[in-house]
């Protein structure tokens, strides 16, 4: 594995990459981020998991299992033990994750809730300093969560319009608020603190479904308005977008 560490004022962050073999006939590269607080190991580490070979949900399940194991090692050094454990048990964690996912799908088909159907979310961002990186991150999240829609730029206005399962939209918002997606005025990575939810609603029959997620720039407000009108979202545009110009 690749082992790096970055000292911080409030503890140490370890970034570790491990390759796990014999999982679904392919090697899986796991990227693990451990943040050890100053009073570690008396306090559990913060853990982040990512992998190009696993879905976002599977990565979350791996993280949950690692935290469960970490609790068993409280008050003793645990990072090395956690790495060994996930190398040995990743196959079973992924299999269990797939089983749980199938059970949820079956359950949702048998019950009707307000979350059924496709939902839509309209967000307003105040600014993007690291625009290229920020846009790439939003595109990846939308792809991972099977969300369609638009990332729209018009002058200083930045809008994100998403459509998809409500649970995936909720997970997107968690990522948006907890990930370091931009940089501050000094160039240091930072979380998004200036985002507002303009509208969250169930997609209605008059609304057009977007087939993909696209990044688009508009020269005038009229061009932006036509994008909303083409999607059957004229009323949403009129209610939420013009006030942003004031």
mmCIF file of C-alpha atoms in Angstrom:
data_model
loop_
_atom_site.group_PDB
_atom_site.id
_atom_site.type_symbol
_atom_site.label_atom_id
_atom_site.label_comp_id
_atom_site.label_asym_id
_atom_site.label_seq_id
_atom_site.Cartn_x
_atom_site.Cartn_y
_atom_site.Cartn_z
ATOM 1 C CA UNK A 1 0.000 0.000 0.000
ATOM 2 C CA UNK A 2 0.922 3.671 -0.321
ATOM 3 C CA UNK A 3 1.268 5.331 3.062
ATOM 4 C CA UNK A 4 1.315 9.110 3.464
ATOM 5 C CA UNK A 5 0.655 11.382 6.412
ATOM 6 C CA UNK A 6 -0.104 15.051 6.771
ATOM 7 C CA UNK A 7 0.483 16.629 10.197
ATOM 8 C CA UNK A 8 -2.259 19.030 11.254
ATOM 9 C CA UNK A 9 -2.805 21.396 14.159
ATOM 10 C CA UNK A 10 -5.509 19.163 15.625
ATOM 11 C CA UNK A 11 -4.053 15.713 15.111
ATOM 12 C CA UNK A 12 -2.655 13.747 12.180
ATOM 13 C CA UNK A 13 -4.226 12.625 8.913
ATOM 14 C CA UNK A 14 -3.141 9.367 7.278
ATOM 15 C CA UNK A 15 -3.941 8.660 3.629
ATOM 16 C CA UNK A 16 -3.563 4.990 2.795
ATOM 17 C CA UNK A 17 -4.177 3.133 -0.459
ATOM 18 C CA UNK A 18 -4.496 -0.634 -0.434
ATOM 19 C CA UNK A 19 -5.200 -3.118 -3.192
ATOM 20 C CA UNK A 20 -7.539 -5.960 -2.228
ATOM 21 C CA UNK A 21 -7.363 -9.014 -4.473
ATOM 22 C CA UNK A 22 -9.842 -11.762 -5.317
ATOM 23 C CA UNK A 23 -12.944 -9.612 -5.054
ATOM 24 C CA UNK A 24 -15.375 -10.150 -7.920
ATOM 25 C CA UNK A 25 -12.422 -11.416 -10.017
ATOM 26 C CA UNK A 26 -10.724 -8.036 -9.951
ATOM 27 C CA UNK A 27 -8.399 -5.986 -7.774
ATOM 28 C CA UNK A 28 -10.091 -3.224 -5.790
ATOM 29 C CA UNK A 29 -8.071 -0.132 -4.886
ATOM 30 C CA UNK A 30 -9.322 1.279 -1.606
ATOM 31 C CA UNK A 31 -8.394 4.834 -0.629
ATOM 32 C CA UNK A 32 -8.645 5.276 3.125
ATOM 33 C CA UNK A 33 -8.310 8.538 5.006
ATOM 34 C CA UNK A 34 -7.786 8.369 8.772
ATOM 35 C CA UNK A 35 -7.835 11.547 10.835
ATOM 36 C CA UNK A 36 -6.403 10.845 14.284
ATOM 37 C CA UNK A 37 -7.467 13.487 16.835
ATOM 38 C CA UNK A 38 -5.000 14.710 19.454
ATOM 39 C CA UNK A 39 -6.408 12.381 22.131
ATOM 40 C CA UNK A 40 -6.323 9.284 19.855
ATOM 41 C CA UNK A 41 -6.584 6.363 20.608
ATOM 42 C CA UNK A 42 -8.881 7.315 23.485
ATOM 43 C CA UNK A 43 -11.083 8.894 20.809
ATOM 44 C CA UNK A 44 -12.101 7.139 17.593
ATOM 45 C CA UNK A 45 -10.519 8.340 14.344
ATOM 46 C CA UNK A 46 -12.530 9.944 11.563
ATOM 47 C CA UNK A 47 -12.513 7.624 8.538
ATOM 48 C CA UNK A 48 -13.230 8.332 4.880
ATOM 49 C CA UNK A 49 -13.416 5.606 2.192
ATOM 50 C CA UNK A 50 -13.369 5.962 -1.586
ATOM 51 C CA UNK A 51 -12.784 3.617 -4.515
ATOM 52 C CA UNK A 52 -13.290 3.816 -8.277
ATOM 53 C CA UNK A 53 -14.391 0.165 -8.257
ATOM 54 C CA UNK A 54 -17.114 0.542 -5.599
ATOM 55 C CA UNK A 55 -20.317 2.546 -5.475
ATOM 56 C CA UNK A 56 -20.775 5.389 -3.020
ATOM 57 C CA UNK A 57 -23.149 3.250 -0.951
ATOM 58 C CA UNK A 58 -20.596 0.414 -0.779
ATOM 59 C CA UNK A 59 -17.896 2.847 0.356
ATOM 60 C CA UNK A 60 -20.233 4.074 3.103
ATOM 61 C CA UNK A 61 -20.808 0.476 4.215
ATOM 62 C CA UNK A 62 -17.043 -0.144 4.333
ATOM 63 C CA UNK A 63 -16.634 2.999 6.448
ATOM 64 C CA UNK A 64 -19.391 1.897 8.847
ATOM 65 C CA UNK A 65 -17.788 -1.535 9.288
ATOM 66 C CA UNK A 66 -14.367 0.022 9.930
ATOM 67 C CA UNK A 67 -15.863 2.266 12.615
ATOM 68 C CA UNK A 68 -17.514 -0.766 14.209
ATOM 69 C CA UNK A 69 -14.115 -2.465 14.371
ATOM 70 C CA UNK A 70 -12.479 0.718 15.663
ATOM 71 C CA UNK A 71 -14.805 0.733 18.683
ATOM 72 C CA UNK A 72 -13.412 -2.685 19.627
ATOM 73 C CA UNK A 73 -9.878 -1.236 19.705
ATOM 74 C CA UNK A 74 -10.680 1.940 21.638
ATOM 75 C CA UNK A 75 -7.764 3.134 23.798
ATOM 76 C CA UNK A 76 -5.219 1.143 21.787
ATOM 77 C CA UNK A 77 -3.472 1.852 18.445
ATOM 78 C CA UNK A 78 -5.798 0.559 15.734
ATOM 79 C CA UNK A 79 -5.010 1.859 12.235
ATOM 80 C CA UNK A 80 -2.824 -1.107 11.273
ATOM 81 C CA UNK A 81 -5.369 -3.595 12.641
ATOM 82 C CA UNK A 82 -8.188 -1.887 10.727
ATOM 83 C CA UNK A 83 -6.234 -2.086 7.459
ATOM 84 C CA UNK A 84 -5.567 -5.797 7.951
ATOM 85 C CA UNK A 85 -9.216 -6.389 8.861
ATOM 86 C CA UNK A 86 -10.653 -4.741 5.749
ATOM 87 C CA UNK A 87 -8.163 -6.549 3.508
ATOM 88 C CA UNK A 88 -9.474 -9.827 4.889
ATOM 89 C CA UNK A 89 -13.173 -8.949 5.046
ATOM 90 C CA UNK A 90 -13.874 -6.596 2.124
ATOM 91 C CA UNK A 91 -15.462 -9.373 0.061
ATOM 92 C CA UNK A 92 -17.985 -10.127 2.811
ATOM 93 C CA UNK A 93 -18.741 -6.451 3.474
ATOM 94 C CA UNK A 94 -19.539 -5.915 -0.217
ATOM 95 C CA UNK A 95 -21.699 -9.044 -0.395
ATOM 96 C CA UNK A 96 -23.607 -7.938 2.698
ATOM 97 C CA UNK A 97 -23.999 -4.451 1.222
ATOM 98 C CA UNK A 98 -25.560 -5.893 -1.943
ATOM 99 C CA UNK A 99 -27.964 -8.007 0.128
ATOM 100 C CA UNK A 100 -29.108 -5.024 2.190
ATOM 101 C CA UNK A 101 -29.547 -2.970 -0.973
ATOM 102 C CA UNK A 102 -31.742 -5.654 -2.539
ATOM 103 C CA UNK A 103 -33.844 -5.890 0.618
ATOM 104 C CA UNK A 104 -34.416 -2.120 0.590
ATOM 105 C CA UNK A 105 -35.424 -2.236 -3.058
ATOM 106 C CA UNK A 106 -37.901 -5.045 -2.426
ATOM 107 C CA UNK A 107 -39.333 -3.218 0.572
ATOM 108 C CA UNK A 108 -39.766 0.037 -1.337
ATOM 109 C CA UNK A 109 -41.697 -1.757 -4.068
ATOM 110 C CA UNK A 110 -44.132 -3.124 -1.537
ATOM 111 C CA UNK A 111 -44.822 0.134 0.262
ATOM 112 C CA UNK A 112 -45.831 3.568 -0.894
ATOM 113 C CA UNK A 113 -44.241 6.597 0.749
ATOM 114 C CA UNK A 114 -43.843 10.265 -0.039
ATOM 115 C CA UNK A 115 -40.288 9.505 -1.212
ATOM 116 C CA UNK A 116 -41.537 7.345 -4.105
ATOM 117 C CA UNK A 117 -40.933 8.759 -7.563
ATOM 118 C CA UNK A 118 -38.374 11.268 -8.829
ATOM 119 C CA UNK A 119 -37.498 14.382 -6.850
ATOM 120 C CA UNK A 120 -35.943 17.650 -7.908
ATOM 121 C CA UNK A 121 -33.581 19.974 -6.053
ATOM 122 C CA UNK A 122 -32.530 23.507 -7.021
ATOM 123 C CA UNK A 123 -29.443 24.902 -5.280
ATOM 124 C CA UNK A 124 -27.766 28.299 -5.414
ATOM 125 C CA UNK A 125 -24.004 28.672 -4.883
ATOM 126 C CA UNK A 126 -22.515 32.026 -3.977
ATOM 127 C CA UNK A 127 -19.208 31.453 -5.785
ATOM 128 C CA UNK A 128 -16.587 28.962 -6.968
ATOM 129 C CA UNK A 129 -12.948 29.887 -6.496
ATOM 130 C CA UNK A 130 -11.473 26.580 -7.720
ATOM 131 C CA UNK A 131 -14.018 26.266 -10.533
ATOM 132 C CA UNK A 132 -12.458 23.434 -12.576
ATOM 133 C CA UNK A 133 -12.003 21.147 -9.551
ATOM 134 C CA UNK A 134 -15.393 22.082 -8.111
ATOM 135 C CA UNK A 135 -17.207 21.311 -11.389
ATOM 136 C CA UNK A 136 -15.425 17.963 -11.745
ATOM 137 C CA UNK A 137 -16.428 17.028 -8.191
ATOM 138 C CA UNK A 138 -20.100 17.892 -8.765
ATOM 139 C CA UNK A 139 -20.114 15.870 -12.004
ATOM 140 C CA UNK A 140 -18.664 12.840 -10.182
ATOM 141 C CA UNK A 141 -21.197 13.040 -7.362
ATOM 142 C CA UNK A 142 -24.072 13.289 -9.826
ATOM 143 C CA UNK A 143 -22.741 10.285 -11.743
ATOM 144 C CA UNK A 144 -22.135 8.178 -8.604
ATOM 145 C CA UNK A 145 -25.633 8.912 -7.298
ATOM 146 C CA UNK A 146 -27.350 8.525 -10.699
ATOM 147 C CA UNK A 147 -28.629 12.104 -10.643
ATOM 148 C CA UNK A 148 -29.437 14.070 -13.791
ATOM 149 C CA UNK A 149 -29.829 17.809 -14.312
ATOM 150 C CA UNK A 150 -27.717 20.889 -14.861
ATOM 151 C CA UNK A 151 -24.881 22.891 -13.323
ATOM 152 C CA UNK A 152 -25.683 26.353 -14.671
ATOM 153 C CA UNK A 153 -23.565 29.505 -14.867
ATOM 154 C CA UNK A 154 -25.022 32.891 -15.857
ATOM 155 C CA UNK A 155 -22.883 35.872 -14.912
ATOM 156 C CA UNK A 156 -22.334 35.563 -11.162
ATOM 157 C CA UNK A 157 -25.314 33.229 -10.737
ATOM 158 C CA UNK A 158 -24.449 29.563 -10.114
ATOM 159 C CA UNK A 159 -27.294 27.038 -9.938
ATOM 160 C CA UNK A 160 -27.358 23.258 -9.517
ATOM 161 C CA UNK A 161 -30.554 21.533 -10.644
ATOM 162 C CA UNK A 162 -30.783 17.834 -9.753
ATOM 163 C CA UNK A 163 -33.323 15.086 -10.444
ATOM 164 C CA UNK A 164 -33.299 11.560 -9.049
ATOM 165 C CA UNK A 165 -34.305 9.325 -6.147
ATOM 166 C CA UNK A 166 -34.884 11.400 -3.040
ATOM 167 C CA UNK A 167 -32.475 9.315 -0.953
ATOM 168 C CA UNK A 168 -29.713 9.994 -3.504
ATOM 169 C CA UNK A 169 -30.496 13.710 -3.525
ATOM 170 C CA UNK A 170 -30.239 13.724 0.279
ATOM 171 C CA UNK A 171 -26.871 11.954 0.057
ATOM 172 C CA UNK A 172 -25.727 14.548 -2.484
ATOM 173 C CA UNK A 173 -26.527 17.315 0.005
ATOM 174 C CA UNK A 174 -24.495 15.556 2.689
ATOM 175 C CA UNK A 175 -21.518 15.421 0.327
ATOM 176 C CA UNK A 176 -22.026 19.034 -0.723
ATOM 177 C CA UNK A 177 -22.005 20.275 2.874
ATOM 178 C CA UNK A 178 -19.309 18.033 4.376
ATOM 179 C CA UNK A 179 -16.667 17.761 1.624
ATOM 180 C CA UNK A 180 -13.867 20.216 0.957
ATOM 181 C CA UNK A 181 -14.954 21.188 -2.552
ATOM 182 C CA UNK A 182 -13.469 24.673 -2.891
ATOM 183 C CA UNK A 183 -10.636 26.868 -1.634
ATOM 184 C CA UNK A 184 -10.805 29.956 0.565
ATOM 185 C CA UNK A 185 -9.257 33.355 -0.167
ATOM 186 C CA UNK A 186 -5.849 32.057 0.936
ATOM 187 C CA UNK A 187 -6.039 29.027 -1.360
ATOM 188 C CA UNK A 188 -6.662 26.497 1.432
ATOM 189 C CA UNK A 189 -9.214 23.730 0.796
ATOM 190 C CA UNK A 190 -12.550 24.451 2.446
ATOM 191 C CA UNK A 191 -16.112 23.192 2.766
ATOM 192 C CA UNK A 192 -19.043 24.862 1.015
ATOM 193 C CA UNK A 193 -20.614 27.248 3.525
ATOM 194 C CA UNK A 194 -22.507 29.568 1.162
ATOM 195 C CA UNK A 195 -25.106 27.323 -0.440
ATOM 196 C CA UNK A 196 -28.875 27.689 -0.274
ATOM 197 C CA UNK A 197 -31.700 25.327 -1.174
ATOM 198 C CA UNK A 198 -34.083 27.295 -3.376
ATOM 199 C CA UNK A 199 -36.545 24.483 -4.036
ATOM 200 C CA UNK A 200 -37.038 20.787 -3.291
ATOM 201 C CA UNK A 201 -40.093 19.106 -4.753
ATOM 202 C CA UNK A 202 -41.381 15.936 -6.314
ATOM 203 C CA UNK A 203 -41.129 15.950 -10.122
ATOM 204 C CA UNK A 204 -44.605 16.543 -11.533
ATOM 205 C CA UNK A 205 -46.145 15.380 -14.823
ATOM 206 C CA UNK A 206 -45.540 18.787 -16.452
ATOM 207 C CA UNK A 207 -41.833 18.654 -15.616
ATOM 208 C CA UNK A 208 -39.440 17.260 -18.207
ATOM 209 C CA UNK A 209 -37.000 14.593 -17.034
ATOM 210 C CA UNK A 210 -33.362 15.371 -17.766
ATOM 211 C CA UNK A 211 -31.599 12.420 -19.414
ATOM 212 C CA UNK A 212 -28.109 13.334 -18.193
ATOM 213 C CA UNK A 213 -26.165 15.765 -16.047
ATOM 214 C CA UNK A 214 -24.607 18.637 -17.984
ATOM 215 C CA UNK A 215 -22.577 21.748 -17.211
ATOM 216 C CA UNK A 216 -23.830 24.761 -19.179
ATOM 217 C CA UNK A 217 -23.030 28.466 -19.373
ATOM 218 C CA UNK A 218 -25.531 31.139 -20.434
ATOM 219 C CA UNK A 219 -24.779 34.629 -21.711
ATOM 220 C CA UNK A 220 -28.101 36.186 -20.721
ATOM 221 C CA UNK A 221 -30.935 35.681 -18.256
ATOM 222 C CA UNK A 222 -33.205 35.016 -21.247
ATOM 223 C CA UNK A 223 -31.080 32.007 -22.257
ATOM 224 C CA UNK A 224 -31.237 30.655 -18.711
ATOM 225 C CA UNK A 225 -35.001 31.185 -18.616
ATOM 226 C CA UNK A 226 -35.459 29.211 -21.848
ATOM 227 C CA UNK A 227 -33.577 26.270 -20.284
ATOM 228 C CA UNK A 228 -36.093 26.216 -17.426
ATOM 229 C CA UNK A 229 -39.058 26.688 -19.792
ATOM 230 C CA UNK A 230 -37.934 23.767 -21.974
ATOM 231 C CA UNK A 231 -37.966 21.573 -18.851
ATOM 232 C CA UNK A 232 -41.458 22.714 -17.847
ATOM 233 C CA UNK A 233 -40.043 24.674 -14.914
ATOM 234 C CA UNK A 234 -41.253 28.171 -15.823
ATOM 235 C CA UNK A 235 -42.932 28.800 -12.466
ATOM 236 C CA UNK A 236 -39.887 27.622 -10.525
ATOM 237 C CA UNK A 237 -37.655 29.945 -12.555
ATOM 238 C CA UNK A 238 -39.963 32.931 -12.015
ATOM 239 C CA UNK A 239 -40.196 32.353 -8.278
ATOM 240 C CA UNK A 240 -36.572 31.660 -7.421
ATOM 241 C CA UNK A 241 -34.131 32.954 -10.069
ATOM 242 C CA UNK A 242 -34.936 36.663 -10.687
ATOM 243 C CA UNK A 243 -34.628 37.518 -6.951
ATOM 244 C CA UNK A 244 -30.989 36.373 -7.145
ATOM 245 C CA UNK A 245 -30.214 39.362 -9.375
ATOM 246 C CA UNK A 246 -31.275 41.885 -6.758
#
